[in-house]
Short mmCIF file of C-alpha atoms and ligand atoms in Angstrom, two decimals:
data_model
loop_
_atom_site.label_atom_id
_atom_site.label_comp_id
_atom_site.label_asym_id
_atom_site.label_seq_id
_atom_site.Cartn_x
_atom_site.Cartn_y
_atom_site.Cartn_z
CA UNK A 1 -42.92 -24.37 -45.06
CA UNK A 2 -40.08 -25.82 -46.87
CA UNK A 3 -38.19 -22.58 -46.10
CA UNK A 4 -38.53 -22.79 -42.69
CA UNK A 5 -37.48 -26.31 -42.70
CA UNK A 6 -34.09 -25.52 -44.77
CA UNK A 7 -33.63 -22.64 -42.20
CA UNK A 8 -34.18 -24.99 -38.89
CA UNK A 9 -31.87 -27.76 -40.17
CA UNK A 10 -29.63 -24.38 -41.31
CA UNK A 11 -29.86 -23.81 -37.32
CA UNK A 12 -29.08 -27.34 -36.40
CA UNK A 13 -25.22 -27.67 -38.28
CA UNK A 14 -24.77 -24.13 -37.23
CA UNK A 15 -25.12 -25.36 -33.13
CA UNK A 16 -22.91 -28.32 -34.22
CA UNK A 17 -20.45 -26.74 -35.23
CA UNK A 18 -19.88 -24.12 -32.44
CA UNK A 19 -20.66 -26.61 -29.75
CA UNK A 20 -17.74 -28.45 -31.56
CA UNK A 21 -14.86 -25.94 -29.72
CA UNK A 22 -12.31 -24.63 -32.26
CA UNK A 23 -8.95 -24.52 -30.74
CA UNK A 24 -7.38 -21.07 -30.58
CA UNK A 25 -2.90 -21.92 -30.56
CA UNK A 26 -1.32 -19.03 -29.28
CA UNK A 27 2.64 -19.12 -29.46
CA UNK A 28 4.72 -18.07 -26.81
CA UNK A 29 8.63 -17.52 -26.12
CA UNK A 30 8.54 -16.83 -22.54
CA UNK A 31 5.86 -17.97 -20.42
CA UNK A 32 5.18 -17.11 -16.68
CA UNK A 33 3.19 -20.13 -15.67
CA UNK A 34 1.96 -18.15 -12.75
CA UNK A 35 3.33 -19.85 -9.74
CA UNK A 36 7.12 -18.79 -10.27
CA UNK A 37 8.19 -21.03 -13.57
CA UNK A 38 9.01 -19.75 -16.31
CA UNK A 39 8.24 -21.83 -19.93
CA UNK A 40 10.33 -21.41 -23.23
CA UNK A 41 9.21 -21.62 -26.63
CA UNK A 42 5.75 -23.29 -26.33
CA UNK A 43 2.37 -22.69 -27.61
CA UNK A 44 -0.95 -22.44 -25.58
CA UNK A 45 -3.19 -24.47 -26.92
CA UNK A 46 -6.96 -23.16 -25.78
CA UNK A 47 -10.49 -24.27 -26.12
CA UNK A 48 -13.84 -22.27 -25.46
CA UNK A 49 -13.01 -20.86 -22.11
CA UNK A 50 -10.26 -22.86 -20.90
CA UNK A 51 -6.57 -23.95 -21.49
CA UNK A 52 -6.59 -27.59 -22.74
CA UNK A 53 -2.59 -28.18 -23.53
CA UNK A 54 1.09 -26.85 -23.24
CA UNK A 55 2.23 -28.28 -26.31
CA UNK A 56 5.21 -27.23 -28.68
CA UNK A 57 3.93 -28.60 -31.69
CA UNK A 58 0.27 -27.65 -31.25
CA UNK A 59 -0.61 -25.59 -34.35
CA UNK A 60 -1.68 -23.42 -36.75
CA UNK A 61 -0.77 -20.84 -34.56
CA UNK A 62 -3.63 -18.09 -34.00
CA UNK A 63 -1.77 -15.28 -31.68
CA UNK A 64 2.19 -15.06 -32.69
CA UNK A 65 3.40 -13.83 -28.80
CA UNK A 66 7.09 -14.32 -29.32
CA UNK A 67 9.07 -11.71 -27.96
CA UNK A 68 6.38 -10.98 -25.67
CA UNK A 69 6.16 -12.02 -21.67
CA UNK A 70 2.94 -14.41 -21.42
CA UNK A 71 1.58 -14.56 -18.01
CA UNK A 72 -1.63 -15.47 -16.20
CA UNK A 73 -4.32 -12.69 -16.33
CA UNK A 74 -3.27 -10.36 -13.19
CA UNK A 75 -5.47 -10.47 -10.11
CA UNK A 76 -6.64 -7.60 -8.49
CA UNK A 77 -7.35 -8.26 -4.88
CA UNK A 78 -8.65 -5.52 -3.61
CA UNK A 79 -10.35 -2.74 -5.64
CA UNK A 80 -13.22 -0.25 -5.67
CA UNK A 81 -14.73 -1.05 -9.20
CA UNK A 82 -18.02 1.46 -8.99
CA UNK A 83 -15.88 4.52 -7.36
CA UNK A 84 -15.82 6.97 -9.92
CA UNK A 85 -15.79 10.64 -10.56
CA UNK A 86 -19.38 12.48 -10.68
CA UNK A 87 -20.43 14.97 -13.58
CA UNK A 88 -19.03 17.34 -11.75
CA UNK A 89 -15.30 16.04 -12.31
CA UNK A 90 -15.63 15.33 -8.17
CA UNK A 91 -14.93 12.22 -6.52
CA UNK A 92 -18.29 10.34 -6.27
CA UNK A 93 -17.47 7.72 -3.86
CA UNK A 94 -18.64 4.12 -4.59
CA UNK A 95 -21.99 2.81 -5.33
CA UNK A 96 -23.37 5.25 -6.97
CA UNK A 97 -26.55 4.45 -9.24
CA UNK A 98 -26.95 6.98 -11.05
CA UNK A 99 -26.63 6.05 -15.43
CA UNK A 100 -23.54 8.51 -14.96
CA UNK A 101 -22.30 6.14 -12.04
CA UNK A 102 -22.86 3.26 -13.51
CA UNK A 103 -21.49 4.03 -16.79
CA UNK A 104 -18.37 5.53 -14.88
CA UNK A 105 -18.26 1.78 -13.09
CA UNK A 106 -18.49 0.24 -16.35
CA UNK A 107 -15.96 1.94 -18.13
CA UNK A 108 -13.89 1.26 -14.82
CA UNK A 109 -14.34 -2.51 -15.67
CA UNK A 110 -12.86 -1.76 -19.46
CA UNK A 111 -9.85 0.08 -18.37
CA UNK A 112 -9.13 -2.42 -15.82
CA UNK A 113 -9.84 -5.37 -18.12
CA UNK A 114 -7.45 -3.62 -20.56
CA UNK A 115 -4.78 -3.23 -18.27
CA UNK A 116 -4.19 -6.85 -17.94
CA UNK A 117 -6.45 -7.51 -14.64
CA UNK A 118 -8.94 -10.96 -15.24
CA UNK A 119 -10.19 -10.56 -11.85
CA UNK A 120 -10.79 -8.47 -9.35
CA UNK A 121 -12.01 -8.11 -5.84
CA UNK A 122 -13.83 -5.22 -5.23
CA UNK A 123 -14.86 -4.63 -1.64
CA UNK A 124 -16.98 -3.14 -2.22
CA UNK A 125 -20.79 -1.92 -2.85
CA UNK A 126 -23.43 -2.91 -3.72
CA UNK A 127 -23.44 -1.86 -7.07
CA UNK A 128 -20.97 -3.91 -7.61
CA UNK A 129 -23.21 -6.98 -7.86
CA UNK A 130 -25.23 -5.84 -11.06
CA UNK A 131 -21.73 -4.95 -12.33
CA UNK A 132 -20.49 -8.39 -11.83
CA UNK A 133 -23.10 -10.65 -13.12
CA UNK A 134 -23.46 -8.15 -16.53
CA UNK A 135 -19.49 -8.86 -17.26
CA UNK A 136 -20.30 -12.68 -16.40
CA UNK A 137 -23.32 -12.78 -18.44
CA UNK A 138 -20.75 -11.68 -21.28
CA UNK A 139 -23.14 -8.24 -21.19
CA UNK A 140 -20.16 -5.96 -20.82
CA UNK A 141 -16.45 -6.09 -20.92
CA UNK A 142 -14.47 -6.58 -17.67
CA UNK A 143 -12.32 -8.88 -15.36
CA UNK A 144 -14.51 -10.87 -13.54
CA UNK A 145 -15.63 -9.84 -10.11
CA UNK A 146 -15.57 -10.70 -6.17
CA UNK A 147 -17.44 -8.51 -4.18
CA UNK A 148 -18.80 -8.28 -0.72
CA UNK A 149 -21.60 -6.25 -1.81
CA UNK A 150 -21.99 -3.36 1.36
CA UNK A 151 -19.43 -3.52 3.99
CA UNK A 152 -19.61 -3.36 7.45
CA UNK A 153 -18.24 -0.42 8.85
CA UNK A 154 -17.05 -0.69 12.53
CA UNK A 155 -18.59 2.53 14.15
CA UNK A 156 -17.98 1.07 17.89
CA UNK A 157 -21.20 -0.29 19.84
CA UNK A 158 -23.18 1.71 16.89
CA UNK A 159 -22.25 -1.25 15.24
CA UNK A 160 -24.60 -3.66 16.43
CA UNK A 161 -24.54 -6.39 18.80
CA UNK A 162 -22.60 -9.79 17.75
CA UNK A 163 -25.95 -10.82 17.15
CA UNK A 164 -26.96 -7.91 15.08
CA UNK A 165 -23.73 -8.36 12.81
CA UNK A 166 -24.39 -12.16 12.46
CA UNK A 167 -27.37 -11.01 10.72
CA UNK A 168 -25.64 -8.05 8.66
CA UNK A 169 -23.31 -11.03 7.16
CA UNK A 170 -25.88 -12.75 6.30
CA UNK A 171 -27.89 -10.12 4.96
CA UNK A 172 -24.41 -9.49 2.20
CA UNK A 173 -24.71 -13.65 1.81
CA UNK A 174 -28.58 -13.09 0.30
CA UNK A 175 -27.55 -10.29 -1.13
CA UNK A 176 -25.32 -12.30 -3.71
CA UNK A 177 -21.83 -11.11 -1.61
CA UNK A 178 -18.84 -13.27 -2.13
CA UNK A 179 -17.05 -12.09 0.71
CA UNK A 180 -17.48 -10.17 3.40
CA UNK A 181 -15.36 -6.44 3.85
CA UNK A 182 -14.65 -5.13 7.88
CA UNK A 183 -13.94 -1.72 8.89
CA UNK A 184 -11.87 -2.53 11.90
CA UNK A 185 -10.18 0.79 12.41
CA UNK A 186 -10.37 3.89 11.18
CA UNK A 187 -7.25 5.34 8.91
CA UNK A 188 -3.99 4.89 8.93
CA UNK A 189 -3.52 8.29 10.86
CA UNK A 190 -6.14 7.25 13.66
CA UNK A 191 -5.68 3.20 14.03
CA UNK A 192 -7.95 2.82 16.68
CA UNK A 193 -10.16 0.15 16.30
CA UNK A 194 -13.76 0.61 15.26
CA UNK A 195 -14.49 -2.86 16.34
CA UNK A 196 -14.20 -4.71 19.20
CA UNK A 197 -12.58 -8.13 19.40
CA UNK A 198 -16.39 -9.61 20.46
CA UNK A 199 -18.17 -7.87 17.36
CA UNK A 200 -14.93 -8.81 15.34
CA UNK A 201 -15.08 -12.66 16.61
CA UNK A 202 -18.31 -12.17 15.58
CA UNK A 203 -18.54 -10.92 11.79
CA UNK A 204 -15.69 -13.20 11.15
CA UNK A 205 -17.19 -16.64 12.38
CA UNK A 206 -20.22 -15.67 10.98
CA UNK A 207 -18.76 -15.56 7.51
CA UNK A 208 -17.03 -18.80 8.17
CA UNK A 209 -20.01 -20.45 8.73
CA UNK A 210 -21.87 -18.80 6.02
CA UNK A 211 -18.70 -20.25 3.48
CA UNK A 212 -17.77 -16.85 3.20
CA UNK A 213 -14.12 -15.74 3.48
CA UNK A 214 -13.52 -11.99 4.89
CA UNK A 215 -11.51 -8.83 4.28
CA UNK A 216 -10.53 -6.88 7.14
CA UNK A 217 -9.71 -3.00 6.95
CA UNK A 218 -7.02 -2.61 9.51
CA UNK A 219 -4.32 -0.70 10.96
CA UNK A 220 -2.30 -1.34 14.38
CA UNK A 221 -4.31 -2.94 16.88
CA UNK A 222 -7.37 -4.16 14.83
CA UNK A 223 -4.90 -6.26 12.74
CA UNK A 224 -3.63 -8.81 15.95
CA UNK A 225 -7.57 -8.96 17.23
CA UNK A 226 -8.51 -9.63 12.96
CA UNK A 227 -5.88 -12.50 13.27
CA UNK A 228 -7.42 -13.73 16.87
CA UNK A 229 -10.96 -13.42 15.26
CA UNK A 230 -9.79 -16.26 12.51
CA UNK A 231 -10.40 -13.56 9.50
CA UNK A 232 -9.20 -14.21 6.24
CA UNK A 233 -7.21 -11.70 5.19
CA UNK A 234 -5.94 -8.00 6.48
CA UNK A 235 -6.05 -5.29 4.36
CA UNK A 236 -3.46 -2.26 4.54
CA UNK A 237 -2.24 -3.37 8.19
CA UNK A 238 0.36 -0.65 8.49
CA UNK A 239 1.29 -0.37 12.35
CA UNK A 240 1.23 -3.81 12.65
CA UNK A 241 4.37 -4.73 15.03
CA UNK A 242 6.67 -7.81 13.83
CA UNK A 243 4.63 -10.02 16.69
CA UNK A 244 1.61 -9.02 15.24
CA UNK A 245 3.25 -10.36 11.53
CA UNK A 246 4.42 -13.31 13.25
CA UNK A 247 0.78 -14.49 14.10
CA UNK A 248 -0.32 -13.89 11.32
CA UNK A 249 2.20 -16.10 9.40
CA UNK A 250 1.25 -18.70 12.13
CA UNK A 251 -2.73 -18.54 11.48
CA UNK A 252 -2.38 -18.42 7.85
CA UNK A 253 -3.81 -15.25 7.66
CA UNK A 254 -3.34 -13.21 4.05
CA UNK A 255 -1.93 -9.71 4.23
CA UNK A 256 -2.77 -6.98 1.11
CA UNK A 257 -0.35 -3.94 2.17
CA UNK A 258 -0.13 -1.29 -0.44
CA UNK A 259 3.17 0.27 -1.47
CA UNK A 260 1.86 3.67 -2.85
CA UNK A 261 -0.25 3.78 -6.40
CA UNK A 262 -3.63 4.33 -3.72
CA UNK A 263 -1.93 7.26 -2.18
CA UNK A 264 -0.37 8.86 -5.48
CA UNK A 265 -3.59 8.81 -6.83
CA UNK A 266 -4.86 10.75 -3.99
CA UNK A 267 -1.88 13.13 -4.74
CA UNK A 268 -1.99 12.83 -8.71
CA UNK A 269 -6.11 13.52 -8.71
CA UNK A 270 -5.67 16.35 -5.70
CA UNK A 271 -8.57 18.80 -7.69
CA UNK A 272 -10.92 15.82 -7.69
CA UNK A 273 -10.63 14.67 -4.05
CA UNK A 274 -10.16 17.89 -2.00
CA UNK A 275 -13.26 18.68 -0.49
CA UNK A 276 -15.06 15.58 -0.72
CA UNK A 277 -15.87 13.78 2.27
CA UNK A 278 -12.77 12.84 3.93
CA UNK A 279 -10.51 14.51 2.15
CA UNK A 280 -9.87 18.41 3.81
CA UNK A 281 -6.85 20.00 2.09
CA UNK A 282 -5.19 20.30 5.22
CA UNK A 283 -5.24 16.03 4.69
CA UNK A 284 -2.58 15.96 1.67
CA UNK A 285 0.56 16.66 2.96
CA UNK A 286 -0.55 13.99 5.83
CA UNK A 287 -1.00 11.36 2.61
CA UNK A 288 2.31 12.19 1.54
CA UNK A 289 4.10 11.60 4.75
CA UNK A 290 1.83 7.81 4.48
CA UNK A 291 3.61 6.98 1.41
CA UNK A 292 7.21 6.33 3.28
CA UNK A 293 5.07 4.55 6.05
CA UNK A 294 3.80 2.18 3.37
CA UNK A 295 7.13 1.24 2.44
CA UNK A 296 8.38 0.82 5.58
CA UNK A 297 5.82 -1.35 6.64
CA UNK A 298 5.95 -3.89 3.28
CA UNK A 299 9.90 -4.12 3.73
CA UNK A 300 9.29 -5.28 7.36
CA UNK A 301 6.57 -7.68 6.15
CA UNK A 302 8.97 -9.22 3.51
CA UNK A 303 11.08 -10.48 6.51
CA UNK A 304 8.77 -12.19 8.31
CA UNK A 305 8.88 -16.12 7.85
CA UNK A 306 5.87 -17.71 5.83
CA UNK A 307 3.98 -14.49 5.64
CA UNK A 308 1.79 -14.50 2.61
CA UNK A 309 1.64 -11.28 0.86
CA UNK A 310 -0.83 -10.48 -2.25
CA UNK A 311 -1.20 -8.00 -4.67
CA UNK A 312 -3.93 -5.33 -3.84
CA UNK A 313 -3.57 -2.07 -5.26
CA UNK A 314 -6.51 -0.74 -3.46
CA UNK A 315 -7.56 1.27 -6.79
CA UNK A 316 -10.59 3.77 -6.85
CA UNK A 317 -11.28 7.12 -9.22
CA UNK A 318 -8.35 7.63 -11.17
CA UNK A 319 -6.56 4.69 -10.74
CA UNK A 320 -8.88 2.11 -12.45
CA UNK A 321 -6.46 0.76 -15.10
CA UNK A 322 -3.90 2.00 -13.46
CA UNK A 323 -3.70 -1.00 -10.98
CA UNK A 324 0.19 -2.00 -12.32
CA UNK A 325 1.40 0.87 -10.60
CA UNK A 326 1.58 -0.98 -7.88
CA UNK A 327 3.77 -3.98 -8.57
CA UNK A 328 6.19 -0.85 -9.74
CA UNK A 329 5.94 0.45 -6.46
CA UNK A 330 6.18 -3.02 -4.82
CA UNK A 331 9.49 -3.60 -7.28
CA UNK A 332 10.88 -0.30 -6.73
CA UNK A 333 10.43 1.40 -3.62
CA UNK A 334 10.26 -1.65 -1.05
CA UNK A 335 11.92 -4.16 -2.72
CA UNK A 336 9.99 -7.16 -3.59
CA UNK A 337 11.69 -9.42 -6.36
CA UNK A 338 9.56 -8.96 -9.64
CA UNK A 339 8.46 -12.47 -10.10
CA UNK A 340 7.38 -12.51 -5.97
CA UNK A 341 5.27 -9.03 -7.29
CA UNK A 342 3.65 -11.56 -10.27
CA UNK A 343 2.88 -14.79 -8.58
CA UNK A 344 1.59 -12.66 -5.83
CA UNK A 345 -1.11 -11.26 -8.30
CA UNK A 346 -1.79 -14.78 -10.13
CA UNK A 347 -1.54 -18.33 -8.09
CA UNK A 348 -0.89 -16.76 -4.42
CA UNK A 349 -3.98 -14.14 -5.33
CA UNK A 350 -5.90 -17.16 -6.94
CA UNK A 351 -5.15 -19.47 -3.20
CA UNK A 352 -6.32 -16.15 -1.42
CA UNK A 353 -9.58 -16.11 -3.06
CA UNK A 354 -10.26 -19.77 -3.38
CA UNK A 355 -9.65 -20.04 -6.73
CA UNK A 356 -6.15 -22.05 -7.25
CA UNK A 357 -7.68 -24.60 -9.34
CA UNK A 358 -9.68 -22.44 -11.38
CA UNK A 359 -7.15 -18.87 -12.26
CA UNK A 360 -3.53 -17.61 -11.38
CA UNK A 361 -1.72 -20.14 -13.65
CA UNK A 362 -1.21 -21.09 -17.25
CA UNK A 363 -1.74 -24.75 -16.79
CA UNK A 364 -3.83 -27.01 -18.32
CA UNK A 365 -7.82 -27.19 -16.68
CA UNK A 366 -7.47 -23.62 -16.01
CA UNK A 367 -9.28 -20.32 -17.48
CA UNK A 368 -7.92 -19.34 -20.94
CA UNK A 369 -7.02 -15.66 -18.80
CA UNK A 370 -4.01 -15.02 -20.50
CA UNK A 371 -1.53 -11.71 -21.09
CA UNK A 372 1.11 -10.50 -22.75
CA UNK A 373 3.40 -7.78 -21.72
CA UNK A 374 5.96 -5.88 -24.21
CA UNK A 375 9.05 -6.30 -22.26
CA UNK A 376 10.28 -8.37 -19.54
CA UNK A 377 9.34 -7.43 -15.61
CA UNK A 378 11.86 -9.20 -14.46
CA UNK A 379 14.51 -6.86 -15.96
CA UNK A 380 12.66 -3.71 -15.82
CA UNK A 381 9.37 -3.94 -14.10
CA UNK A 382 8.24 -0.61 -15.99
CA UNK A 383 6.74 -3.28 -18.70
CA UNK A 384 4.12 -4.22 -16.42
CA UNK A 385 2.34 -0.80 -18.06
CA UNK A 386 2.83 -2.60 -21.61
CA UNK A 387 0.02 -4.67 -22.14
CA UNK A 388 -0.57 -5.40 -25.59
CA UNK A 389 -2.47 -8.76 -25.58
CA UNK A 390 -5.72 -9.54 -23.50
CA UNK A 391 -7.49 -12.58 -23.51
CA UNK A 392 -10.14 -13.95 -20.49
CA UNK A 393 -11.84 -17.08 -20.21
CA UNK A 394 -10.76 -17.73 -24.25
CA UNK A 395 -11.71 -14.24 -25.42
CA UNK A 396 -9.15 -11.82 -26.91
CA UNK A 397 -10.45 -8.58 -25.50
CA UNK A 398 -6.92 -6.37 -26.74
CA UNK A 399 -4.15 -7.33 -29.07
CA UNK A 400 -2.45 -4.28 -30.25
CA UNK A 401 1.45 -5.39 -30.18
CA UNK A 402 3.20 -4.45 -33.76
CA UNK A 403 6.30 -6.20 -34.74
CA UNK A 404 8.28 -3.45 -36.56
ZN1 ZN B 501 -9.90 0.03 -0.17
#
């Protein structure tokens, strides 16, 4: 009895003393804040999951980062977190659940998570949402995840009625969705729309009133009547005309164009794709000929006034991990100015999600999701594939930089 009594109070100081935060000091020489700035010489001062202080005299110092880029955690806004290869080596699509699926997804989450990406949107499956809630529950490693569980695919009047997709929205909403995905037209080589403006109008006010923001899948026409519908955000939207940019500038309306890592992967992982559904082999020198359309397409969006453009690198088997590619792409091949490509995956990502208070800066109040990259993207945006220090929500998941 007296044991057990020494071993209770035991339990009580124990409690105390982690309920009573220690403060982790991480020092810091340059600092992206997240939203453009850049901070010199500083230190980080964080507590459990979030960053308390920008102080230059906090100390002892816990992480030594000098010489390093710091930035916020990247954000990810649109991925495909469960598409993964099957045992046969095969592209497996998403949402498999199968242990070899979801063992694939979860070691998707790692690689991500070690590539410097906090959060991601993945849109999505639903096996994404045990996925999601195990990383939040602190059961597995991984950024932490959006997802609007099962899309809706626009298959024309198949589709449903507006009523009938009213009720698929809601169905994602119960089903623990964040967001909602559209298929409004087909690929990038077909753009028709798969959706008409009613059932569009539809899915999208639907989601509105549910609190629910949405993601819409389109190409050409379907990207004007996504914009008219008062959807969140456009994914891809190649064959969009200038007009077509210009509303949605007006409406506010987020664009996610890629600028090639999603079609190099295609390319790069050509064994593991061809013959799956989808993907013919007569189909790859088409996905080649995409990539200049891509770039095209981003340049022409860069021009237009008050456009917001975020990061999505639109990654899936083979890419997971890989996402950085992208801002390389971005930086290189169309021309975006490096610290555009970063804010656009921190505090412009964070805004697109809902999320400015909470990630996309280093600031106090926000998540302890913090980076470091060996080099500086500003100069050569190569170093973006050089991350050497992980930490999310106050947990150092990687920190593998060596000062020789
Ligand atoms: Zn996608």
């Amino acid at each position: 009895m007296r044991a057990f009594a020494i071993t209770l109070s035991l339990l009580i100081v124990c409690g105390a003393a982690s309920a009573q935060q220690k403060q982790i000091v991480i020092a810091a020489s340059t600092v992206f804040d997240g939203r453009g700035g850049v901070l010199h010489d500083t230190r980080i001062v964080v507590e459990g999951s979030k960053i308390v202080r920008i102080d230059p005299n906090a100390g002892p110092v816990d992480y030594d980062l000098r010489g390093l880029t710091v930035l916020p955690g990247w954000i990810d806004s649109h991925v495909h977190i469960s598409w993964v290869f099957g045992p046969d080596g095969k592209s497996a699509g998403a949402g498999g659940t199968t242990p070899q699926a979801s063992y694939a997804a979860a070691g998707n989450a790692w690689s991500t998570l070690m590539a410097g990406f906090t959060t991601v949107q993945s849109v999505g499956s639903a096996a994404d949402v045990p996925l999601r809630d195990a990383i939040a529950k602190g059961i597995l490693p991984g950024p932490r995840i959006l997802t609007s569980a099962e899309p809706l695919l626009g298959r024309g009047e198949q589709t449903g009625t507006p009523e009938e997709i009213r009720e698929f929205v809601r169905r994602q909403k119960a089903a623990g969705a964040d967001l909602i995905k559209i298929f409004a037209a087909n690929s990038v080589r077909r753009p028709e729309m798969s959706l008409s403006q009613e059932q569009l109008n539809a899915a999208c006010d639907e989601a509105k009133k549910q609190g629910l923001r949405t993601l819409v899948h389109a190409y050409g026409p379907a990207v004007r009547a996504a914009t008219l519908a008062g959807c969140t955000e456009v994914e891809h939207g190649t064959l969009a005309t200038d007009d077509d940019l210009r509303l949605m500038a007006a409406k506010g309306v987020w664009l996610d164009p890629q600028a090639g890592l999603v079609m190099e992967n295609y390319l790069l992982n050509k064994e593991k794709f061809v013959g799956t559904p989808g993907f013919p082999e007569e189909v790859f020198p088409l996905i080649k000929d995409i990539i200049p359309q891509f770039h095209e397409f981003l340049k022409r969006a860069l021009k237009i006034p008050g456009l917001k453009i975020v990061f999505g690198s639109d990654a899936l088997a083979g890419s997971h991990g890989r996402n950085a590619e992208e801002f390389i792409d971005r930086v290189r091949d169309t021309g975006v100015d490096p610290m555009a490509a970063m804010v656009s995956a921190n505090s412009l990502a964070a805004q697109a999600m809902g999320m400015a208070s909470e990630i996309g800066s280093v600031a106090p109040g926000f998540q302890a999701d913090i980076i470091a990259v060996d080099g500086d993207p500003l100069k050569d945006i190569t170093a973006v594939r050089r991350v050497v220090f992980v930490m999310k929500s106050g947990v150092v998941y990687k920190n593998v930089f060596s000062r020789r």
